[in-house]
Amino acid sequence: MKKLQKKICDEGIVLSDSVLKVDSFINHQMDPKLMFEIGQEFVQRFEGKSITKVLTIESSGIAPAIMAALQLEVPLIFARKKKSLTLKDNVYTSKVYSFTKQEENEITVSKEFLEPNDKVLVIDDFLANGQAALGLIEIIKQANAEVSGIGIVIEKSFQNGGDKLRNLGYQVESLAQVSSLKNGEVQFLSQKLEEVTA
Amino acid sequence: MKKLQKKICDEGIVLSDSVLKVDSFINHQMDPKLMFEIGQEFVQRFEGKSITKVLTIESSGIAPAIMAALQLEVPLIFARKKKSLTLKDNVYTSKVYSFTKQEENEITVSKEFLEPNDKVLVIDDFLANGQAALGLIEIIKQANAEVSGIGIVIEKSFQNGGDKLRNLGYQVESLAQVSSLKNGEVQFLSQKLEEVTA
């Protein structure tokens, strides 16, 4: 998605070889129009999948996920990182380790919102080691529902999450694939491909 | 907002005299179309306010806030409850006590996203004791920006947050005002008014 790549180039801040900060349009301040277009792009990429639910994790996944859900005309569920006081025991859970935050969260989804006939699109803001996506897939499996695919805003292709998920047979659609953050510069996978085919 | 009131009547679960669970369409599963209409309603209620930013707190505020921001064509900022590893010291902070979760969170907003000439609409899912809204207002004041108003999806009018904010002179627009949860029943303020004027 060209517009997203441009935004990453213009506003993304490379904090290290593995950390890209996109606080000005995704992770802290959000650009609602871009989020709407991201939702639109996901809908196109998963066309024909008869999706019945969108599933994400709080907090940064919610905006792109609700924009996809709005255009798919299906409900969005966001997995919680902490058990809510109003969320009783009737939940699916899985463990997700965040390398960025250096902590393990137990994520929970209430059993009443996922059913065996659901076809679920997983959406998240970042894909790095794949822990969050695998946690969400684990929950979808616990519900005996189907994973329709995984939609990611920014994939760090130099980490192994994307490979893991694709090797498991899932359709993974990443709107921007960052192949390197070395020397403070953002490189995209498509740039490399263009260079190869040039 | 009639549609929201109907949804609360149909799907809201009264857990106690003070706790209303709306996990099926706001706090865990979300109804994207309803969220879009909630955003639309906020835009109408704050018409002419020349809003430049929408501000909310993660997580449940993000969906209604981004739908308002989308239609206002302005950025959304969500305050964080935990300091991010990529969020350095250049932040505004305030303390917010959550009675529901029985914990105090320090909320933070990066200084780079709020400026003195900003007119900021505060959006949140619930208004009870007003702690979250007051925390967000405190941050807007630290930035020397202007509070354009406070948009709330569900106000528990039997708690004192709404009065506090209105007494401070803010325009508070709550799309559903719950006046009582006694005896397991949801009563709305407008119902009372209708009864009074009937």
Short mmCIF file of C-alpha atoms in Angstrom, two decimals, chain A residues 67-182:
data_model
loop_
_atom_site.label_atom_id
_atom_site.label_comp_id
_atom_site.label_asym_id
_atom_site.label_seq_id
_atom_site.Cartn_x
_atom_site.Cartn_y
_atom_site.Cartn_z
CA MET A 67 -12.42 0.08 9.92
CA ALA A 68 -12.21 -3.35 8.28
CA ALA A 69 -15.20 -4.61 10.28
CA LEU A 70 -17.22 -1.51 9.34
CA GLN A 71 -16.70 -2.17 5.64
CA LEU A 72 -17.18 -5.95 5.97
CA GLU A 73 -20.37 -5.25 7.96
CA VAL A 74 -19.41 -7.76 10.66
CA PRO A 75 -18.71 -7.40 14.40
CA LEU A 76 -15.24 -6.75 15.76
CA ILE A 77 -13.95 -8.49 18.87
CA PHE A 78 -10.89 -7.23 20.65
CA ALA A 79 -9.04 -9.69 22.88
CA ARG A 80 -8.23 -8.27 26.27
CA LYS A 81 -4.79 -8.31 27.78
CA LYS A 82 -6.13 -8.19 31.31
CA LYS A 83 -9.14 -10.01 32.62
CA SER A 84 -11.90 -7.46 33.07
CA LEU A 85 -13.83 -7.44 36.34
CA THR A 86 -17.00 -7.87 34.31
CA LEU A 87 -15.53 -10.75 32.31
CA LYS A 88 -16.32 -13.94 34.17
CA ASP A 89 -14.72 -17.35 33.74
CA ASN A 90 -16.44 -18.19 30.49
CA VAL A 91 -13.44 -17.23 28.34
CA TYR A 92 -10.91 -18.56 25.85
CA THR A 93 -7.34 -17.65 26.81
CA SER A 94 -3.85 -17.84 25.37
CA LYS A 95 -0.47 -16.49 26.33
CA VAL A 96 1.28 -13.83 24.26
CA TYR A 97 4.83 -12.69 24.86
CA SER A 98 5.61 -9.17 23.68
CA PHE A 99 9.27 -8.68 22.80
CA THR A 100 8.76 -4.91 22.53
CA LYS A 101 7.22 -4.61 25.98
CA GLN A 102 9.18 -7.52 27.46
CA GLU A 103 6.17 -9.00 29.18
CA GLU A 104 3.82 -11.91 28.87
CA ASN A 105 0.11 -11.21 28.70
CA GLU A 106 -2.69 -13.65 28.99
CA ILE A 107 -5.21 -12.60 26.37
CA THR A 108 -8.86 -13.47 26.78
CA VAL A 109 -11.95 -13.60 24.58
CA SER A 110 -15.39 -14.29 25.97
CA LYS A 111 -16.77 -17.62 24.73
CA GLU A 112 -20.10 -16.07 23.83
CA PHE A 113 -18.64 -14.08 20.91
CA LEU A 114 -16.87 -16.82 18.92
CA GLU A 115 -18.83 -19.73 17.49
CA PRO A 116 -17.82 -22.85 15.55
CA ASN A 117 -19.30 -21.54 12.29
CA ASP A 118 -17.40 -18.23 12.48
CA LYS A 119 -14.88 -17.31 9.78
CA VAL A 120 -12.50 -14.97 11.52
CA LEU A 121 -10.18 -12.34 10.07
CA VAL A 122 -7.29 -11.54 12.43
CA ILE A 123 -6.07 -7.94 12.24
CA ASP A 124 -3.12 -6.35 14.02
CA ASP A 125 -0.97 -3.26 13.69
CA PHE A 126 2.43 -4.98 13.70
CA LEU A 127 3.76 -8.44 12.85
CA ALA A 128 7.23 -9.19 14.21
CA ASN A 129 7.68 -12.56 15.91
CA GLY A 130 4.08 -13.53 15.35
CA GLN A 131 3.28 -14.04 19.03
CA ALA A 132 0.13 -11.93 19.04
CA ALA A 133 -1.25 -13.45 15.83
CA LEU A 134 -0.49 -16.98 17.05
CA GLY A 135 -2.26 -16.20 20.34
CA LEU A 136 -5.34 -15.03 18.46
CA ILE A 137 -5.25 -18.09 16.18
CA GLU A 138 -5.03 -20.30 19.28
CA ILE A 139 -8.21 -18.67 20.61
CA ILE A 140 -10.03 -19.09 17.27
CA LYS A 141 -9.08 -22.79 17.35
CA GLN A 142 -10.32 -23.17 20.91
CA ALA A 143 -13.68 -21.93 19.61
CA ASN A 144 -13.51 -24.45 16.71
CA ALA A 145 -13.92 -21.51 14.36
CA GLU A 146 -12.04 -20.91 11.10
CA VAL A 147 -9.12 -18.52 10.53
CA SER A 148 -9.95 -16.68 7.29
CA GLY A 149 -6.65 -14.88 7.17
CA ILE A 150 -4.35 -12.45 8.90
CA GLY A 151 -4.26 -8.76 8.01
CA ILE A 152 -1.27 -6.77 9.23
CA VAL A 153 -0.61 -3.05 8.88
CA ILE A 154 3.20 -3.23 9.16
CA GLU A 155 5.17 -6.47 8.93
CA LYS A 156 8.79 -6.52 9.99
CA SER A 157 9.81 -9.06 7.38
CA PHE A 158 13.29 -9.38 8.87
CA GLN A 159 11.71 -11.09 11.88
CA ASN A 160 10.21 -14.54 11.57
CA GLY A 161 6.51 -14.06 12.37
CA GLY A 162 5.39 -13.78 8.76
CA ASP A 163 7.27 -16.92 7.73
CA LYS A 164 5.84 -18.86 10.68
CA LEU A 165 2.26 -17.93 9.80
CA ARG A 166 2.66 -18.49 6.04
CA ASN A 167 4.34 -21.86 6.68
CA LEU A 168 1.29 -22.83 8.72
CA GLY A 169 -0.76 -22.19 5.56
CA TYR A 170 -2.44 -18.94 6.51
CA GLN A 171 -3.06 -16.10 4.07
CA VAL A 172 -1.09 -13.21 5.54
CA GLU A 173 -1.64 -9.79 3.99
CA SER A 174 0.74 -7.10 5.21
CA LEU A 175 0.11 -3.62 3.85
CA ALA A 176 3.73 -2.58 4.36
CA GLN A 177 6.58 -5.07 4.59
CA VAL A 178 9.66 -3.59 6.17
CA SER A 179 12.71 -5.62 5.19
CA SER A 180 15.31 -3.67 7.16
CA LEU A 181 15.71 -0.86 9.68
CA LYS A 182 19.51 -0.90 9.52
#
